[in-house]
Amino acid sequence: MENAFWIERWQKGEIGFHRDVHHASLDAHWDKLTVPAQSTVLVPLCGKSLDMEWLARRGHKVIGAELSGIAVDAFFASQGVEPETRQEGEHIVKSAGPYEIWQGDIFKLPQSALANVAAVYDRASLVAFEPAMQPQYANWLASNSNAAEMLLVALDFDPSEMKGPPFSTPEATVTKLFGKDFALERLSRTDALDLNDPLRKRGLTALVETVHLLRKAK
Ligand SMILES: C[S@@+](CC[C@H](N)C(=O)[O-])C[C@H]1O[C@@H](n2cnc3c(N)ncnc32)[C@H](O)[C@@H]1O
């Protein structure tokens, strides 16, 4: 999608993807990663996700990347903190406590933003990209972050039933996108239609959420 599409979604408050609680994959699977608790986790396309709060509570430093200033400000407001703001090239960087959120295009993040990233948490990020853009995202992650591990929440549905975003990312797609750089392990496969009524209303008759653990191939 064009960046303007997402900026407008936030301006209009059309953010059906946002959840008022953290995602269940964190409770279920984050312990399977081997990165130390104090290490830095990148949350790409972070929105105002409370997954960042969960990761920080676990002791992680959290780097977020998000286009919309509305989302970034809403996240810090949800934490009851006033962030410090600085300009880094094309990005506005807002930070407070364990959080540093880079407001701007993730593909233009400078290397310095990612220097200490040990792991990536992706929920609703890969699936936000059109299939034609997904290889760019996967390659960018593999080549720009030193992350050794990644927890990825993917969606599997019949794309003819609904126009994205989100876009379907079945296991074969995840393997094709990340298999050359990461060893993949599928951790769970859950029927998720009941938890996603808006997607049912948009036409889906079946929806499976899969959680993958990716480990950088040595
Ligand atoms: C589907 S939402 C998911 C947000 C969050 N991960 C969550 O679980 O709520 C995708 C988010 O990515 C942001 N976004 C889209 N393209 C981006 C880009 N190129 N760089 C940074 N953020 C982007 C959008 O503004 C939107 O907030």
Coordinates of N, CA and C and ligand atoms in Angstrom, one line a residue:
M1 N 0.9 -1.2 0.0 CA 0.0 0.0 0.0 C 0.9 1.2 0.0
E2 N 0.4 2.3 -0.5 CA 1.1 3.6 -0.5 C 1.1 4.0 1.0
N3 N 2.2 4.8 1.3 CA 2.3 5.3 2.7 C 1.1 6.2 3.0
A4 N 0.6 6.9 2.0 CA -0.6 7.8 2.2 C -1.8 7.1 2.7
F5 N -1.9 5.8 2.2 CA -3.1 5.0 2.6 C -3.1 4.8 4.1
W6 N -1.9 4.5 4.7 CA -1.9 4.3 6.1 C -2.0 5.6 6.9
I7 N -1.4 6.6 6.4 CA -1.5 7.9 7.1 C -3.0 8.3 7.2
E8 N -3.7 8.1 6.1 CA -5.2 8.4 6.1 C -6.0 7.5 7.0
R9 N -5.6 6.2 7.0 CA -6.3 5.3 7.9 C -6.2 5.8 9.4
W10 N -5.1 6.3 9.8 CA -4.9 6.8 11.2 C -5.7 8.1 11.3
Q11 N -5.6 8.9 10.3 CA -6.4 10.2 10.4 C -7.9 10.0 10.6
K12 N -8.4 9.0 9.8 CA -9.8 8.7 9.9 C -10.2 7.7 11.1
G13 N -9.2 7.2 11.8 CA -9.5 6.3 12.9 C -9.9 5.0 12.4
E14 N -9.5 4.6 11.2 CA -9.9 3.3 10.6 C -8.8 2.3 11.0
I15 N -8.8 1.9 12.2 CA -7.6 1.1 12.7 C -8.1 -0.2 13.3
G16 N -8.9 -0.9 12.5 CA -9.5 -2.2 13.0 C -8.5 -3.2 13.4
F17 N -7.2 -3.1 12.9 CA -6.2 -4.0 13.3 C -5.7 -3.9 14.7
H18 N -6.0 -2.7 15.3 CA -5.4 -2.5 16.7 C -6.2 -3.3 17.7
R19 N -5.5 -3.8 18.7 CA -6.1 -4.6 19.8 C -5.8 -3.9 21.1
D20 N -6.8 -3.9 22.0 CA -6.6 -3.2 23.3 C -5.9 -4.1 24.3
V21 N -5.5 -5.3 23.9 CA -4.6 -6.1 24.7 C -3.5 -6.6 23.8
H22 N -2.4 -7.1 24.5 CA -1.3 -7.6 23.7 C -1.7 -8.9 23.0
H23 N -0.9 -9.3 22.0 CA -1.3 -10.5 21.2 C -0.9 -11.8 22.0
A24 N -1.8 -12.8 21.9 CA -1.6 -14.0 22.6 C -0.3 -14.8 22.3
S25 N 0.2 -14.5 21.1 CA 1.4 -15.2 20.7 C 2.6 -14.9 21.6
L26 N 2.6 -13.8 22.3 CA 3.7 -13.4 23.2 C 3.7 -14.3 24.4
D27 N 2.5 -14.4 25.0 CA 2.4 -15.3 26.2 C 2.7 -16.7 25.8
A28 N 2.2 -17.1 24.7 CA 2.4 -18.5 24.3 C 3.8 -18.9 23.8
H29 N 4.5 -18.0 23.2 CA 5.7 -18.4 22.5 C 7.0 -17.6 22.7
W30 N 6.9 -16.4 23.3 CA 8.1 -15.5 23.3 C 9.2 -16.2 24.1
D31 N 8.8 -17.0 25.1 CA 9.9 -17.8 25.9 C 10.7 -18.7 25.0
K32 N 10.3 -19.0 23.8 CA 11.0 -20.0 23.0 C 12.2 -19.3 22.3
L33 N 12.2 -17.9 22.3 CA 13.4 -17.2 21.8 C 14.5 -17.3 22.8
T34 N 15.7 -17.2 22.3 CA 16.8 -17.4 23.3 C 17.5 -16.0 23.6
V35 N 17.0 -14.9 23.0 CA 17.6 -13.6 23.2 C 17.5 -13.2 24.7
P36 N 18.5 -12.6 25.2 CA 18.4 -12.2 26.6 C 17.3 -11.2 26.9
A37 N 16.8 -11.2 28.1 CA 15.6 -10.3 28.5 C 16.0 -8.8 28.2
Q38 N 17.2 -8.4 28.4 CA 17.6 -7.0 28.3 C 17.9 -6.6 26.9
S39 N 17.8 -7.5 26.0 CA 18.2 -7.2 24.6 C 17.1 -6.3 23.9
T40 N 17.5 -5.8 22.7 CA 16.6 -4.9 22.0 C 15.8 -5.6 21.0
V41 N 14.5 -5.3 21.0 CA 13.6 -6.0 20.0 C 13.0 -4.9 19.1
L42 N 13.0 -5.2 17.8 CA 12.4 -4.3 16.8 C 11.0 -4.7 16.6
V43 N 10.1 -3.8 16.7 CA 8.7 -4.0 16.3 C 8.4 -3.2 15.1
P44 N 8.5 -3.9 13.9 CA 8.3 -3.1 12.6 C 6.8 -2.8 12.5
L45 N 6.5 -1.7 11.9 CA 5.1 -1.3 11.6 C 4.3 -1.4 12.9
C46 N 4.8 -0.7 13.9 CA 4.3 -1.0 15.3 C 2.9 -0.4 15.6
G47 N 2.4 0.6 14.8 CA 1.2 1.2 15.2 C 1.3 1.8 16.6
K48 N 0.2 1.5 17.4 CA 0.3 1.9 18.8 C 0.1 0.6 19.7
S49 N 0.7 -0.5 19.1 CA 0.5 -1.8 19.7 C 1.0 -2.0 21.1
L50 N 0.1 -2.6 21.9 CA 0.5 -2.9 23.3 C 1.4 -4.1 23.4
D51 N 1.7 -4.7 22.3 CA 2.7 -5.7 22.2 C 4.1 -5.1 22.7
M52 N 4.3 -3.8 22.4 CA 5.5 -3.1 22.8 C 5.6 -3.0 24.3
E53 N 4.4 -2.8 24.9 CA 4.4 -2.7 26.4 C 4.7 -4.0 27.0
W54 N 4.2 -5.1 26.4 CA 4.5 -6.5 26.9 C 6.0 -6.7 26.9
L55 N 6.6 -6.4 25.7 CA 8.0 -6.7 25.5 C 8.8 -5.9 26.5
A56 N 8.4 -4.6 26.8 CA 9.2 -3.8 27.7 C 9.0 -4.3 29.1
R57 N 7.8 -4.8 29.5 CA 7.7 -5.4 30.8 C 8.5 -6.6 31.0
R58 N 8.9 -7.3 29.9 CA 9.8 -8.5 30.0 C 11.2 -8.1 30.1
G59 N 11.5 -6.8 30.1 CA 12.8 -6.3 30.2 C 13.5 -5.8 29.0
H60 N 12.8 -5.9 27.8 CA 13.4 -5.6 26.6 C 13.4 -4.1 26.3
K61 N 14.4 -3.6 25.6 CA 14.4 -2.3 25.0 C 13.6 -2.5 23.7
V62 N 12.7 -1.5 23.4 CA 11.9 -1.7 22.2 C 12.1 -0.6 21.2
I63 N 12.4 -1.0 19.9 CA 12.5 0.0 18.8 C 11.3 -0.2 18.0
G64 N 10.5 0.8 17.8 CA 9.4 0.7 16.9 C 9.6 1.5 15.6
A65 N 9.0 1.1 14.5 CA 9.0 1.9 13.3 C 7.6 2.0 12.8
E66 N 7.2 3.3 12.6 CA 5.8 3.6 12.3 C 5.6 4.8 11.5
L67 N 4.8 4.8 10.5 CA 4.6 6.0 9.6 C 3.9 7.1 10.3
S68 N 2.9 6.7 11.0 CA 1.9 7.7 11.5 C 2.3 8.3 12.8
G69 N 2.4 9.7 12.9 CA 2.6 10.4 14.1 C 1.4 10.2 15.1
I70 N 0.2 10.1 14.5 CA -0.9 9.9 15.4 C -0.8 8.6 16.2
A71 N -0.3 7.5 15.5 CA -0.1 6.2 16.2 C 1.0 6.4 17.3
V72 N 2.1 7.0 16.9 CA 3.2 7.1 17.8 C 2.8 7.9 19.1
D73 N 2.1 9.0 18.9 CA 1.7 9.8 20.0 C 0.7 9.1 20.9
A74 N -0.2 8.3 20.2 CA -1.2 7.6 21.0 C -0.5 6.5 21.8
F75 N 0.5 5.9 21.3 CA 1.2 4.9 22.1 C 1.8 5.5 23.4
F76 N 2.5 6.6 23.2 CA 3.1 7.2 24.4 C 2.1 7.7 25.4
A77 N 1.0 8.2 24.8 CA -0.1 8.6 25.7 C -0.7 7.4 26.5
S78 N -0.8 6.2 25.8 CA -1.3 5.1 26.5 C -0.3 4.6 27.7
Q79 N 0.9 5.0 27.6 CA 1.9 4.7 28.6 C 2.0 5.8 29.7
G80 N 1.3 6.9 29.4 CA 1.3 8.0 30.4 C 2.6 8.7 30.4
V81 N 3.3 8.7 29.3 CA 4.6 9.4 29.3 C 4.7 10.4 28.2
E82 N 5.5 11.4 28.4 CA 5.8 12.4 27.4 C 7.1 12.1 26.8
P83 N 7.2 11.7 25.5 CA 8.5 11.3 25.0 C 9.4 12.5 24.7
E84 N 10.7 12.2 24.7 CA 11.6 13.2 24.1 C 11.6 13.0 22.6
T85 N 11.8 14.2 21.9 CA 11.7 14.1 20.4 C 13.0 14.6 19.8
R86 N 13.5 13.9 18.8 CA 14.6 14.4 18.1 C 14.4 14.1 16.6
Q87 N 15.1 14.8 15.7 CA 15.1 14.6 14.3 C 16.3 13.8 13.9
E88 N 16.1 12.7 13.2 CA 17.3 11.9 12.6 C 17.0 11.8 11.1
G89 N 17.7 12.6 10.3 CA 17.4 12.5 8.9 C 15.9 12.7 8.6
E90 N 15.3 11.8 7.9 CA 13.9 11.9 7.5 C 13.0 11.5 8.7
H91 N 13.5 10.9 9.8 CA 12.7 10.4 10.8 C 12.6 11.3 12.0
I92 N 11.4 11.3 12.6 CA 11.2 11.9 14.0 C 11.3 10.7 14.9
V93 N 12.2 10.9 15.9 CA 12.4 9.8 16.9 C 11.9 10.2 18.2
K94 N 11.0 9.4 18.7 CA 10.4 9.7 20.0 C 10.8 8.6 21.0
S95 N 11.3 9.0 22.2 CA 11.8 8.0 23.1 C 11.4 8.4 24.5
A96 N 11.1 7.3 25.3 CA 10.9 7.4 26.7 C 11.1 6.1 27.3
G97 N 11.8 6.0 28.4 CA 12.0 4.7 29.1 C 12.6 3.7 28.1
P98 N 12.0 2.5 28.1 CA 12.5 1.5 27.2 C 12.1 1.6 25.7
Y99 N 11.4 2.7 25.4 CA 10.8 2.8 24.0 C 11.5 3.8 23.2
E100 N 11.8 3.5 21.9 CA 12.3 4.4 21.0 C 11.5 4.2 19.7
I101 N 10.7 5.1 19.3 CA 9.9 4.8 18.1 C 10.3 5.8 17.0
W102 N 10.7 5.2 15.8 CA 11.1 6.0 14.7 C 9.9 6.2 13.8
Q103 N 9.5 7.5 13.7 CA 8.3 7.8 12.9 C 8.8 8.2 11.5
G104 N 8.3 7.3 10.6 CA 8.7 7.5 9.2 C 8.7 6.1 8.5
D105 N 9.2 6.1 7.3 CA 9.2 4.9 6.5 C 10.3 3.9 7.0
I106 N 9.9 2.7 7.3 CA 10.8 1.7 7.8 C 11.9 1.4 6.8
F107 N 11.6 1.5 5.5 CA 12.7 1.2 4.5 C 13.8 2.3 4.5
K108 N 13.5 3.4 5.1 CA 14.5 4.5 5.1 C 15.2 4.6 6.5
L109 N 15.0 3.7 7.4 CA 15.6 3.7 8.7 C 17.2 3.7 8.5
P110 N 17.9 4.5 9.2 CA 19.3 4.4 9.1 C 19.9 3.2 9.9
Q111 N 21.0 2.7 9.5 CA 21.6 1.6 10.2 C 21.8 1.8 11.7
S112 N 22.0 3.0 12.0 CA 22.2 3.3 13.5 C 21.0 3.0 14.3
A113 N 19.8 3.1 13.7 CA 18.6 2.8 14.5 C 18.5 1.3 14.9
L114 N 19.2 0.5 14.1 CA 19.0 -1.0 14.2 C 20.2 -1.7 14.8
A115 N 21.2 -0.9 15.1 CA 22.5 -1.5 15.5 C 22.4 -2.5 16.6
N116 N 21.6 -2.3 17.6 CA 21.5 -3.3 18.7 C 20.4 -4.3 18.7
V117 N 19.7 -4.3 17.6 CA 18.5 -5.2 17.5 C 18.9 -6.6 17.6
A118 N 18.3 -7.4 18.5 CA 18.6 -8.8 18.7 C 17.5 -9.7 18.2
A119 N 16.3 -9.1 18.2 CA 15.1 -10.0 17.8 C 14.1 -9.0 17.2
V120 N 13.2 -9.7 16.4 CA 12.1 -8.9 15.8 C 10.7 -9.6 16.2
Y121 N 9.7 -8.7 16.5 CA 8.4 -9.3 16.7 C 7.5 -8.7 15.6
D122 N 6.9 -9.5 14.8 CA 6.1 -9.1 13.7 C 4.7 -9.6 13.9
R123 N 3.7 -8.7 14.2 CA 2.3 -9.0 14.2 C 1.7 -7.9 13.4
A124 N 1.0 -8.4 12.3 CA 0.3 -7.4 11.4 C 1.2 -6.5 10.7
S125 N 2.5 -7.0 10.4 CA 3.4 -6.1 9.7 C 3.6 -6.8 8.3
L126 N 4.1 -8.0 8.2 CA 4.3 -8.7 6.9 C 2.9 -8.6 6.2
V127 N 1.9 -9.0 6.9 CA 0.5 -9.1 6.3 C 0.0 -7.7 5.8
A128 N 0.6 -6.6 6.3 CA 0.2 -5.3 5.9 C 0.7 -5.0 4.5
F129 N 1.7 -5.7 4.0 CA 2.3 -5.4 2.7 C 1.6 -6.3 1.6
E130 N 1.4 -5.6 0.5 CA 0.9 -6.4 -0.7 C 1.9 -7.4 -1.1
P131 N 1.4 -8.6 -1.6 CA 2.3 -9.6 -2.0 C 3.5 -9.2 -2.8
A132 N 3.4 -8.2 -3.7 CA 4.5 -7.7 -4.5 C 5.6 -7.0 -3.6
M133 N 5.1 -6.5 -2.5 CA 6.1 -5.8 -1.6 C 6.7 -6.7 -0.5
Q134 N 6.1 -7.8 -0.3 CA 6.5 -8.7 0.8 C 8.0 -9.1 0.7
P135 N 8.5 -9.4 -0.6 CA 9.9 -9.7 -0.7 C 10.8 -8.6 -0.3
Q136 N 10.4 -7.4 -0.6 CA 11.3 -6.2 -0.2 C 11.4 -6.1 1.3
Y137 N 10.2 -6.3 2.0 CA 10.2 -6.3 3.5 C 11.1 -7.4 4.1
A138 N 10.9 -8.6 3.5 CA 11.6 -9.7 4.1 C 13.1 -9.5 3.9
N139 N 13.5 -9.1 2.7 CA 14.9 -8.9 2.4 C 15.5 -7.7 3.2
W140 N 14.7 -6.7 3.4 CA 15.1 -5.6 4.2 C 15.4 -6.0 5.6
L141 N 14.5 -6.8 6.2 CA 14.7 -7.3 7.6 C 16.0 -8.1 7.7
A142 N 16.2 -9.1 6.7 CA 17.3 -10.0 6.8 C 18.6 -9.2 6.6
S143 N 18.6 -8.2 5.8 CA 19.9 -7.6 5.5 C 20.2 -6.4 6.3
N144 N 19.2 -5.7 6.9 CA 19.4 -4.5 7.7 C 19.4 -4.7 9.2
S145 N 18.8 -5.8 9.7 CA 18.9 -5.9 11.1 C 19.8 -7.1 11.4
N146 N 20.5 -7.1 12.5 CA 21.3 -8.2 12.9 C 20.5 -9.2 13.7
A147 N 19.2 -9.1 13.7 CA 18.4 -9.9 14.5 C 18.6 -11.4 14.3
A148 N 18.9 -12.1 15.4 CA 19.1 -13.5 15.2 C 17.8 -14.3 15.2
E149 N 16.8 -13.7 15.8 CA 15.5 -14.5 15.9 C 14.3 -13.5 15.7
M150 N 13.2 -14.2 15.3 CA 12.0 -13.4 14.9 C 10.8 -14.2 15.2
L151 N 9.8 -13.6 15.9 CA 8.5 -14.3 16.1 C 7.6 -13.6 15.1
L152 N 7.0 -14.4 14.3 CA 6.2 -13.8 13.2 C 4.8 -14.4 13.2
V153 N 3.8 -13.5 13.3 CA 2.4 -14.0 13.2 C 1.9 -13.8 11.8
A154 N 1.5 -14.9 11.2 CA 1.1 -14.8 9.8 C -0.4 -15.2 9.7
L155 N -1.0 -14.9 8.5 CA -2.4 -15.2 8.3 C -2.6 -16.0 7.1
D156 N -3.5 -17.0 7.1 CA -3.7 -17.8 6.0 C -5.2 -17.9 5.7
F157 N -5.6 -17.3 4.5 CA -7.0 -17.3 4.1 C -7.0 -17.3 2.6
D158 N -8.2 -17.5 2.1 CA -8.4 -17.5 0.6 C -8.4 -16.0 0.1
P159 N -7.4 -15.6 -0.6 CA -7.3 -14.2 -1.0 C -8.5 -13.7 -1.9
S160 N -9.1 -14.7 -2.6 CA -10.2 -14.4 -3.5 C -11.4 -13.9 -2.7
E161 N -11.5 -14.2 -1.3 CA -12.6 -13.8 -0.5 C -12.6 -12.4 0.0
M162 N -11.4 -11.8 0.0 CA -11.3 -10.5 0.6 C -10.0 -9.8 0.0
K163 N -10.2 -8.5 -0.3 CA -9.1 -7.6 -0.8 C -8.4 -7.1 0.5
G164 N -7.0 -7.2 0.5 CA -6.3 -6.8 1.6 C -6.1 -5.3 1.6
P165 N -5.4 -4.8 2.7 CA -4.8 -5.5 3.8 C -5.9 -5.9 4.8
P166 N -5.5 -7.0 5.6 CA -4.3 -7.8 5.6 C -4.3 -8.7 4.3
F167 N -3.1 -9.1 4.0 CA -2.9 -10.0 2.9 C -2.5 -11.4 3.4
S168 N -3.0 -12.4 2.7 CA -2.7 -13.8 3.2 C -1.2 -14.1 3.0
T169 N -0.7 -14.8 4.1 CA 0.7 -15.2 4.0 C 0.8 -16.6 4.5
P170 N 0.4 -17.6 3.7 CA 0.4 -19.0 4.1 C 1.8 -19.5 4.3
E171 N 1.9 -20.7 4.9 CA 3.3 -21.1 5.3 C 4.2 -21.2 4.1
A172 N 3.7 -21.6 2.9 CA 4.6 -21.6 1.7 C 5.2 -20.3 1.4
T173 N 4.4 -19.2 1.6 CA 4.9 -17.9 1.3 C 5.9 -17.5 2.4
V174 N 5.7 -17.8 3.6 CA 6.6 -17.4 4.7 C 8.0 -18.1 4.4
T175 N 7.9 -19.4 4.0 CA 9.1 -20.1 3.7 C 9.8 -19.5 2.5
K176 N 9.1 -19.1 1.5 CA 9.7 -18.5 0.3 C 10.4 -17.2 0.6
L177 N 9.7 -16.4 1.5 CA 10.2 -15.1 1.8 C 11.4 -15.1 2.7
F178 N 11.4 -16.0 3.7 CA 12.4 -16.0 4.7 C 13.3 -17.2 4.8
G179 N 13.0 -18.2 4.0 CA 13.7 -19.5 4.1 C 15.2 -19.4 3.8
K180 N 15.6 -18.4 2.9 CA 17.0 -18.4 2.5 C 17.9 -17.8 3.6
D181 N 17.2 -17.0 4.5 CA 18.0 -16.3 5.6 C 17.8 -16.9 6.9
F182 N 16.6 -17.6 7.1 CA 16.3 -18.1 8.5 C 15.9 -19.5 8.4
A183 N 16.1 -20.2 9.5 CA 15.5 -21.6 9.7 C 14.1 -21.3 10.3
L184 N 13.1 -22.0 9.8 CA 11.7 -21.7 10.2 C 11.2 -22.8 11.0
E185 N 10.4 -22.5 12.1 CA 9.7 -23.5 12.8 C 8.3 -23.0 13.1
R186 N 7.3 -23.8 12.6 CA 5.9 -23.3 12.9 C 5.6 -23.7 14.3
L187 N 5.1 -22.7 15.1 CA 4.9 -23.0 16.5 C 3.4 -23.3 16.8
S188 N 2.5 -22.6 16.0 CA 1.1 -22.9 16.2 C 0.3 -22.5 14.9
R189 N -0.9 -23.1 14.9 CA -1.8 -22.9 13.8 C -3.2 -22.9 14.4
T190 N -3.8 -21.7 14.4 CA -5.1 -21.6 15.1 C -6.2 -21.0 14.3
D191 N -7.3 -21.6 14.4 CA -8.5 -21.0 13.7 C -8.8 -19.6 14.3
A192 N -8.8 -18.6 13.5 CA -8.9 -17.2 14.1 C -10.1 -16.4 13.6
L193 N -11.0 -17.0 12.9 CA -12.1 -16.2 12.4 C -13.0 -15.7 13.5
D194 N -13.2 -16.4 14.5 CA -14.1 -15.9 15.6 C -13.5 -14.7 16.3
L195 N -12.2 -14.6 16.3 CA -11.6 -13.4 16.9 C -11.4 -12.2 16.0
N196 N -11.9 -12.4 14.7 CA -11.7 -11.4 13.7 C -13.0 -11.1 13.0
D197 N -14.0 -10.7 13.8 CA -15.3 -10.5 13.1 C -15.3 -9.5 12.0
P198 N -14.5 -8.4 12.1 CA -14.5 -7.5 10.9 C -14.0 -8.2 9.6
L199 N -13.1 -9.1 9.7 CA -12.7 -9.8 8.5 C -13.7 -10.8 8.0
R200 N -14.5 -11.4 8.9 CA -15.6 -12.2 8.5 C -16.6 -11.3 7.8
K201 N -16.9 -10.1 8.3 CA -17.8 -9.2 7.6 C -17.3 -8.8 6.3
R202 N -16.0 -8.8 6.1 CA -15.4 -8.4 4.8 C -15.4 -9.6 3.8
G203 N -15.9 -10.7 4.3 CA -16.1 -11.8 3.3 C -15.3 -13.1 3.6
L204 N -14.5 -13.1 4.6 CA -13.7 -14.4 4.9 C -14.6 -15.4 5.5
T205 N -14.5 -16.7 5.0 CA -15.2 -17.8 5.6 C -14.3 -18.7 6.4
A206 N -13.0 -18.4 6.3 CA -12.0 -19.2 7.1 C -10.8 -18.3 7.2
L207 N -10.2 -18.4 8.4 CA -9.0 -17.7 8.7 C -8.1 -18.4 9.7
V208 N -6.9 -18.7 9.3 CA -6.0 -19.4 10.2 C -4.8 -18.5 10.5
E209 N -4.5 -18.4 11.8 CA -3.3 -17.6 12.2 C -2.2 -18.6 12.6
T210 N -1.1 -18.3 12.0 CA 0.1 -19.2 12.3 C 1.2 -18.4 12.9
V211 N 1.9 -19.0 13.9 CA 3.0 -18.3 14.5 C 4.2 -19.1 14.2
H212 N 5.2 -18.3 13.7 CA 6.5 -18.9 13.3 C 7.7 -18.4 14.1
L213 N 8.6 -19.2 14.4 CA 9.9 -18.8 15.0 C 10.9 -18.9 13.9
L214 N 11.6 -17.8 13.6 CA 12.6 -17.7 12.6 C 14.0 -17.6 13.3
R215 N 14.9 -18.4 12.9 CA 16.3 -18.2 13.5 C 17.2 -18.0 12.3
K216 N 18.1 -17.0 12.4 CA 19.0 -16.7 11.4 C 19.9 -17.9 11.1
A217 N 19.9 -18.3 9.8 CA 20.8 -19.4 9.5 C 22.2 -18.9 9.7
K218 N 23.1 -19.8 10.2 CA 24.5 -19.4 10.5 C 25.3 -19.6 9.3
Ligands
LIG1 C1 -1.8 -3.4 10.1 S1 -1.1 -2.1 11.0 C2 -0.3 -3.1 12.3 C3 0.1 -2.3 13.5 C4 0.7 -3.1 14.7 N1 1.7 -4.0 14.3 C5 -0.4 -3.8 15.4 O1 -0.3 -5.0 15.6 O2 -1.4 -3.1 15.8 C6 0.3 -1.7 10.0 C7 1.0 -0.4 10.5 O3 2.2 -0.2 9.7 C8 2.3 1.2 9.4 N2 3.1 1.2 8.2 C9 2.7 0.9 7.0 N3 3.7 1.0 6.1 C10 4.8 1.4 6.8 C11 6.1 1.7 6.4 N4 6.6 1.6 5.2 N5 7.0 2.2 7.4 C12 6.5 2.3 8.7 N6 5.3 2.0 9.1 C13 4.4 1.6 8.1 C14 0.9 1.7 9.3 O4 0.8 3.1 9.6 C15 0.2 0.9 10.4 O5 0.1 1.5 11.6

